Amino acid sequence: MFRQFDTLRHRVAEARNNDSLFFASLLSEKTIDSVFGDAKAILDSAQIYTTAVTLWVFLAQVMSINHGCVSAVAKLVAWRVVKGLSPCSAATGAYCIARDKLDEEAMQRLVTQSGAAIQSHTPDHWRWKNHQVIVADGATVTMADTPVPPPSRLPVR
C-alpha cells in the first residue's frame, strides 16, 4: 500500500518543500484505485480530475492553512507543470464538482487501510515505553514513568 515506511519522512519533507500536491507522493494512484474500486468509475472518465487527482487535491485543500479551492487548484496546476504535463485551468468549478462525487465509503476504507499499513510498518523502537499510543487531535496522554506498584500497595475500593 505505501512504499517503504522508512522513506516516509523523506517523502513528507520533500512534498512540503515543493508545496505541491502533498499526498500525491504518499498515496499512489494504484492504492487509490484498488480501494475505490467501482466507485472510481464516476470520475475516471474525466481528463484532469480522475479519482486519484481529485482526492490528492481535496486532501491538499483540507490540510492547507486557508482551506480554499483556489489554493488547492493552484497546487494542482503547479504539480502538473512540475510533472511535465500541460497546466489545467485555474478555475475551481470542475474540481468542486469532482470533489462532490468522491465516494465517502471508499474514503473511509482508504483511511482505515492506510492507517493499518502505516501501523504494520512502524518500528517497535518508536513505541513509548513499549506501549502503542493512539492519539486523536487535541488529546493528552499521560502514563506513569514508574512500574505498577505491587498489589499489596494498591488502594482498596
Coordinates of N, CA and C in Angstrom, one line a residue:
M1 N 0.8 -1.2 0.0 CA 0.0 0.0 0.0 C 0.9 1.2 0.0
F2 N 1.7 1.4 1.0 CA 2.6 2.5 1.0 C 4.0 2.0 0.6
R3 N 4.8 2.9 0.0 CA 6.2 2.5 -0.3 C 6.9 2.2 1.1
Q4 N 8.1 1.9 1.0 CA 8.8 1.6 2.3 C 8.6 2.7 3.3
F5 N 8.2 2.3 4.5 CA 7.9 3.2 5.6 C 9.1 4.1 6.0
D6 N 10.3 3.5 5.9 CA 11.5 4.3 6.3 C 11.7 5.5 5.5
T7 N 11.1 5.6 4.3 CA 11.3 6.8 3.4 C 10.1 7.7 3.6
L8 N 9.2 7.4 4.4 CA 8.0 8.3 4.6 C 8.4 9.7 5.0
R9 N 9.2 9.8 6.0 CA 9.6 11.1 6.4 C 10.3 11.9 5.3
H10 N 11.1 11.3 4.5 CA 11.8 12.0 3.4 C 10.7 12.5 2.4
R11 N 9.8 11.6 2.1 CA 8.8 12.0 1.1 C 7.9 13.1 1.6
V12 N 7.5 13.1 2.9 CA 6.7 14.1 3.5 C 7.5 15.5 3.5
A13 N 8.8 15.4 3.8 CA 9.6 16.7 3.8 C 9.7 17.2 2.4
E14 N 9.9 16.3 1.4 CA 10.1 16.7 0.0 C 8.8 17.3 -0.5
A15 N 7.7 16.7 -0.2 CA 6.4 17.2 -0.6 C 6.1 18.6 0.0
R16 N 6.4 18.8 1.2 CA 6.2 20.1 1.9 C 7.1 21.1 1.3
N17 N 8.3 20.8 1.0 CA 9.2 21.8 0.4 C 8.7 22.2 -1.0
N18 N 8.2 21.3 -1.8 CA 7.7 21.6 -3.1 C 6.4 22.3 -3.1
D19 N 5.7 22.3 -2.0 CA 4.4 23.0 -1.8 C 3.4 22.6 -3.0
S20 N 3.4 21.4 -3.4 CA 2.5 20.9 -4.4 C 1.5 20.0 -3.8
L21 N 1.1 19.0 -4.5 CA 0.1 18.1 -4.0 C 0.8 17.1 -3.1
F22 N 0.7 17.4 -1.8 CA 1.3 16.7 -0.7 C 1.1 15.2 -0.8
F23 N -0.1 14.8 -1.0 CA -0.5 13.4 -0.8 C -0.2 12.6 -2.1
A24 N 0.2 13.2 -3.2 CA 0.5 12.5 -4.4 C 1.7 11.7 -4.2
S25 N 2.6 12.1 -3.4 CA 3.8 11.3 -3.1 C 3.7 10.3 -2.0
L26 N 2.5 10.3 -1.3 CA 2.3 9.4 -0.2 C 1.3 8.3 -0.6
L27 N 0.2 8.7 -1.3 CA -0.8 7.7 -1.7 C -0.7 7.5 -3.2
S28 N -0.4 6.3 -3.6 CA -0.2 6.0 -5.0 C -1.6 5.9 -5.7
E29 N -1.6 6.2 -7.0 CA -2.8 6.1 -7.8 C -3.3 4.6 -7.7
K30 N -2.4 3.7 -7.7 CA -2.7 2.3 -7.7 C -3.5 1.9 -6.4
T31 N -3.0 2.5 -5.3 CA -3.6 2.3 -4.0 C -5.0 2.8 -4.0
I32 N -5.2 4.1 -4.5 CA -6.5 4.7 -4.5 C -7.4 3.9 -5.4
D33 N -7.0 3.5 -6.6 CA -7.8 2.7 -7.5 C -8.3 1.4 -6.8
S34 N -7.4 0.7 -6.1 CA -7.8 -0.5 -5.5 C -8.8 -0.4 -4.4
V35 N -8.7 0.7 -3.7 CA -9.6 1.0 -2.6 C -11.0 1.5 -3.1
F36 N -10.9 2.4 -4.1 CA -12.2 2.9 -4.6 C -13.0 2.0 -5.5
G37 N -12.3 1.0 -6.1 CA -12.9 0.0 -6.9 C -13.9 0.6 -7.9
D38 N -15.1 0.1 -7.9 CA -16.1 0.6 -8.9 C -16.5 2.1 -8.7
A39 N -16.3 2.6 -7.5 CA -16.7 4.0 -7.2 C -15.8 4.9 -8.0
K40 N -14.7 4.5 -8.4 CA -13.8 5.4 -9.2 C -14.3 5.6 -10.6
A41 N -15.1 4.8 -11.1 CA -15.6 4.9 -12.5 C -16.3 6.2 -12.7
I42 N -16.9 6.8 -11.7 CA -17.6 8.0 -11.8 C -16.7 9.2 -12.3
L43 N -15.5 9.2 -11.8 CA -14.6 10.3 -12.1 C -13.5 9.9 -13.1
D44 N -13.3 8.7 -13.4 CA -12.1 8.4 -14.2 C -12.3 8.6 -15.7
S45 N -13.5 9.0 -16.1 CA -13.7 9.4 -17.5 C -13.2 10.9 -17.7
A46 N -13.0 11.6 -16.6 CA -12.5 13.0 -16.7 C -11.0 13.0 -17.1
Q47 N -10.6 14.0 -17.9 CA -9.3 14.1 -18.3 C -8.3 14.6 -17.2
I48 N -8.8 15.5 -16.4 CA -7.9 16.1 -15.4 C -8.3 15.5 -14.0
Y49 N -9.5 15.6 -13.6 CA -9.9 15.2 -12.3 C -10.3 13.8 -12.2
T50 N -9.3 12.9 -12.3 CA -9.6 11.5 -12.0 C -9.8 11.3 -10.5
T51 N -10.1 10.1 -10.1 CA -10.3 9.9 -8.7 C -9.1 10.2 -7.9
A52 N -7.9 9.7 -8.3 CA -6.7 9.9 -7.6 C -6.4 11.4 -7.5
V53 N -6.4 12.1 -8.6 CA -6.1 13.5 -8.6 C -7.1 14.3 -7.8
T54 N -8.4 14.0 -7.9 CA -9.4 14.7 -7.1 C -9.1 14.5 -5.6
L55 N -8.8 13.3 -5.2 CA -8.5 13.0 -3.8 C -7.3 13.7 -3.4
W56 N -6.2 13.7 -4.2 CA -5.0 14.4 -3.8 C -5.2 15.9 -3.6
V57 N -6.0 16.5 -4.5 CA -6.3 18.0 -4.4 C -7.2 18.2 -3.2
F58 N -8.1 17.3 -2.9 CA -9.0 17.5 -1.8 C -8.2 17.4 -0.5
L59 N -7.3 16.4 -0.4 CA -6.5 16.3 0.8 C -5.6 17.5 1.0
A60 N -5.0 18.0 -0.1 CA -4.2 19.2 0.0 C -5.0 20.4 0.5
Q61 N -6.3 20.5 0.0 CA -7.1 21.6 0.4 C -7.4 21.5 1.9
V62 N -7.8 20.3 2.4 CA -8.1 20.1 3.8 C -6.9 20.4 4.7
M63 N -5.7 20.0 4.3 CA -4.5 20.2 5.1 C -3.9 21.6 5.0
S64 N -4.4 22.4 4.0 CA -3.8 23.8 3.9 C -4.3 24.7 4.9
I65 N -3.6 25.8 5.1 CA -3.9 26.8 6.1 C -5.3 27.5 5.8
N66 N -5.5 27.8 4.5 CA -6.7 28.6 4.2 C -7.9 27.7 3.7
H67 N -7.7 26.5 3.4 CA -8.7 25.5 3.0 C -9.5 25.9 1.8
G68 N -8.9 26.8 1.0 CA -9.7 27.3 -0.2 C -9.5 26.5 -1.4
C69 N -10.5 26.5 -2.3 CA -10.5 25.7 -3.5 C -9.5 26.3 -4.5
V70 N -9.4 27.7 -4.5 CA -8.4 28.3 -5.4 C -7.0 27.9 -5.1
S71 N -6.6 27.8 -3.8 CA -5.3 27.4 -3.5 C -5.1 26.0 -3.8
A72 N -6.1 25.1 -3.6 CA -5.9 23.7 -3.9 C -5.7 23.5 -5.4
V73 N -6.5 24.2 -6.2 CA -6.4 24.0 -7.7 C -5.0 24.6 -8.1
A74 N -4.6 25.7 -7.5 CA -3.3 26.2 -7.9 C -2.2 25.2 -7.6
K75 N -2.3 24.4 -6.5 CA -1.3 23.4 -6.3 C -1.4 22.3 -7.4
L76 N -2.6 22.0 -7.8 CA -2.7 21.0 -8.9 C -2.0 21.6 -10.2
V77 N -2.2 22.8 -10.5 CA -1.6 23.4 -11.7 C -0.1 23.3 -11.6
A78 N 0.5 23.7 -10.4 CA 1.9 23.6 -10.2 C 2.4 22.2 -10.3
W79 N 1.7 21.3 -9.7 CA 2.1 19.8 -9.7 C 2.1 19.3 -11.2
R80 N 1.1 19.7 -12.0 CA 1.1 19.2 -13.4 C 2.3 19.8 -14.2
V81 N 2.6 21.0 -13.9 CA 3.8 21.6 -14.6 C 5.1 20.9 -14.2
V82 N 5.2 20.7 -12.9 CA 6.4 20.0 -12.5 C 6.5 18.6 -13.1
K83 N 5.4 17.9 -13.2 CA 5.4 16.6 -13.8 C 5.5 16.6 -15.3
G84 N 5.6 17.8 -15.9 CA 5.8 17.9 -17.4 C 4.5 17.8 -18.1
L85 N 3.3 17.9 -17.4 CA 2.0 17.8 -18.1 C 1.6 19.3 -18.4
S86 N 0.6 19.4 -19.3 CA 0.1 20.8 -19.6 C -0.7 21.3 -18.4
P87 N -0.5 22.6 -18.1 CA -1.3 23.1 -16.9 C -2.8 23.1 -17.2
C88 N -3.6 22.8 -16.2 CA -5.0 22.8 -16.4 C -5.6 24.2 -16.0
S89 N -6.8 24.4 -16.2 CA -7.4 25.6 -15.9 C -7.4 25.9 -14.4
A90 N -7.2 27.1 -14.0 CA -7.2 27.5 -12.6 C -8.6 27.7 -12.0
A91 N -9.6 27.6 -12.9 CA -11.0 27.7 -12.4 C -11.3 26.6 -11.5
T92 N -12.1 26.8 -10.5 CA -12.4 25.8 -9.5 C -13.6 25.0 -9.7
G93 N -14.5 25.3 -10.7 CA -15.7 24.7 -10.9 C -15.6 23.2 -11.1
A94 N -14.8 22.7 -12.0 CA -14.6 21.3 -12.3 C -14.1 20.6 -11.1
Y95 N -13.2 21.2 -10.4 CA -12.7 20.5 -9.2 C -13.8 20.3 -8.1
C96 N -14.6 21.4 -7.9 CA -15.6 21.3 -6.9 C -16.7 20.2 -7.3
I97 N -17.0 20.1 -8.5 CA -17.9 19.1 -9.0 C -17.3 17.7 -8.8
A98 N -16.1 17.5 -9.1 CA -15.4 16.2 -9.0 C -15.3 15.9 -7.5
R99 N -15.0 16.9 -6.7 CA -14.8 16.6 -5.2 C -16.2 16.1 -4.6
D100 N -17.3 16.7 -5.1 CA -18.6 16.3 -4.6 C -18.9 14.8 -5.0
K101 N -18.2 14.3 -6.0 CA -18.5 12.9 -6.5 C -17.6 11.9 -5.8
L102 N -16.7 12.3 -5.0 CA -15.8 11.3 -4.3 C -16.7 10.5 -3.3
D103 N -16.5 9.2 -3.4 CA -17.3 8.2 -2.6 C -16.8 8.2 -1.1
E104 N -17.7 8.6 -0.2 CA -17.4 8.7 1.2 C -17.0 7.3 1.8
E105 N -17.7 6.3 1.4 CA -17.4 5.0 2.0 C -16.0 4.5 1.5
A106 N -15.7 4.8 0.3 CA -14.3 4.4 -0.2 C -13.3 5.2 0.5
M107 N -13.6 6.5 0.8 CA -12.6 7.3 1.5 C -12.4 6.8 2.9
Q108 N -13.4 6.3 3.6 CA -13.3 5.7 4.9 C -12.4 4.4 4.8
R109 N -12.6 3.6 3.7 CA -11.8 2.4 3.6 C -10.4 2.8 3.3
L110 N -10.1 3.8 2.6 CA -8.8 4.3 2.3 C -8.1 4.7 3.6
V111 N -8.8 5.5 4.4 CA -8.2 5.9 5.7 C -7.9 4.7 6.6
T112 N -8.8 3.7 6.7 CA -8.6 2.5 7.5 C -7.4 1.7 7.0
Q113 N -7.4 1.5 5.7 CA -6.3 0.6 5.1 C -5.0 1.3 5.2
S114 N -5.0 2.7 5.0 CA -3.7 3.4 5.1 C -3.2 3.4 6.5
G115 N -4.0 3.6 7.5 CA -3.6 3.5 8.9 C -3.1 2.2 9.2
A116 N -3.7 1.1 8.8 CA -3.2 -0.2 9.1 C -1.9 -0.5 8.4
A117 N -1.7 0.0 7.2 CA -0.4 -0.1 6.5 C 0.7 0.6 7.3
I118 N 0.4 1.8 7.7 CA 1.4 2.6 8.5 C 1.7 1.9 9.8
Q119 N 0.7 1.5 10.5 CA 0.9 0.8 11.8 C 1.7 -0.5 11.6
S120 N 1.5 -1.2 10.5 CA 2.2 -2.5 10.4 C 3.7 -2.3 10.1
H121 N 4.0 -1.1 9.6 CA 5.4 -0.8 9.2 C 6.1 0.0 10.3
T122 N 5.5 0.3 11.4 CA 6.0 1.1 12.4 C 7.1 0.3 13.2
P123 N 8.3 0.8 13.3 CA 9.3 0.1 14.1 C 8.9 0.0 15.6
D124 N 9.3 -1.1 16.2 CA 9.0 -1.3 17.7 C 9.6 -0.2 18.5
H125 N 10.8 0.3 18.1 CA 11.5 1.2 19.0 C 10.8 2.6 19.0
W126 N 9.8 2.8 18.1 CA 9.1 4.1 18.1 C 8.0 4.1 19.2
R127 N 7.7 2.9 19.8 CA 6.7 2.8 20.8 C 7.2 3.5 22.1
W128 N 6.3 4.1 22.8 CA 6.6 4.8 24.0 C 6.5 3.8 25.2
K129 N 7.7 3.5 25.8 CA 7.8 2.5 26.9 C 7.1 1.2 26.5
N130 N 7.3 0.8 25.3 CA 6.8 -0.4 24.7 C 5.3 -0.4 24.6
H131 N 4.6 0.7 24.6 CA 3.2 0.9 24.5 C 2.8 1.5 23.2
Q132 N 1.8 1.0 22.6 CA 1.2 1.6 21.4 C 0.3 2.7 21.9
V133 N 0.6 4.0 21.6 CA -0.2 5.1 22.0 C -0.9 5.7 20.8
I134 N -2.2 5.7 20.9 CA -3.0 6.3 19.8 C -3.6 7.6 20.3
V135 N -3.3 8.6 19.5 CA -3.7 10.0 20.0 C -4.5 10.6 18.9
A136 N -5.7 11.2 19.3 CA -6.5 11.9 18.4 C -6.2 13.4 18.6
D137 N -6.4 14.2 17.6 CA -6.1 15.6 17.6 C -6.7 16.2 18.9
G138 N -5.8 16.9 19.6 CA -6.3 17.6 20.8 C -6.3 16.7 22.1
A139 N -5.9 15.5 21.9 CA -5.9 14.5 23.1 C -4.6 14.7 23.9
T140 N -4.7 14.3 25.1 CA -3.5 14.3 26.0 C -3.4 12.9 26.6
V141 N -2.2 12.4 26.5 CA -1.9 11.0 27.0 C -0.9 11.2 28.2
T142 N -1.3 10.6 29.3 CA -0.3 10.5 30.5 C -0.2 9.1 30.9
M143 N 1.0 8.7 31.2 CA 1.3 7.4 31.7 C 2.4 7.5 32.7
A144 N 2.3 6.8 33.8 CA 3.3 6.9 34.8 C 4.6 6.4 34.3
D145 N 5.7 7.0 34.8 CA 7.0 6.6 34.4 C 7.6 5.5 35.3
T146 N 6.8 5.1 36.3 CA 7.3 4.1 37.2 C 6.5 2.8 37.0
P147 N 7.1 1.7 37.4 CA 6.3 0.4 37.3 C 5.1 0.4 38.1
V148 N 4.1 -0.5 37.8 CA 2.9 -0.6 38.6 C 3.3 -1.1 40.0
P149 N 2.7 -0.4 41.0 CA 3.1 -0.9 42.4 C 2.6 -2.3 42.7
P150 N 3.2 -3.0 43.6 CA 2.7 -4.3 43.9 C 1.3 -4.3 44.4
P151 N 0.6 -5.4 44.2 CA -0.9 -5.4 44.6 C -1.1 -5.0 46.0
S152 N -0.2 -5.3 46.9 CA -0.5 -5.0 48.3 C -0.5 -3.5 48.6
R153 N 0.0 -2.7 47.7 CA 0.1 -1.3 47.9 C -1.1 -0.6 47.2
L154 N -1.9 -1.3 46.4 CA -3.0 -0.7 45.7 C -4.1 -0.3 46.7
P155 N -4.7 0.8 46.5 CA -5.8 1.2 47.4 C -7.0 0.3 47.3
V156 N -7.7 0.1 48.4 CA -8.8 -0.8 48.4 C -10.1 0.0 48.1
R157 N -10.9 -0.5 47.3 CA -12.2 0.3 47.0 C -13.3 -0.3 47.7

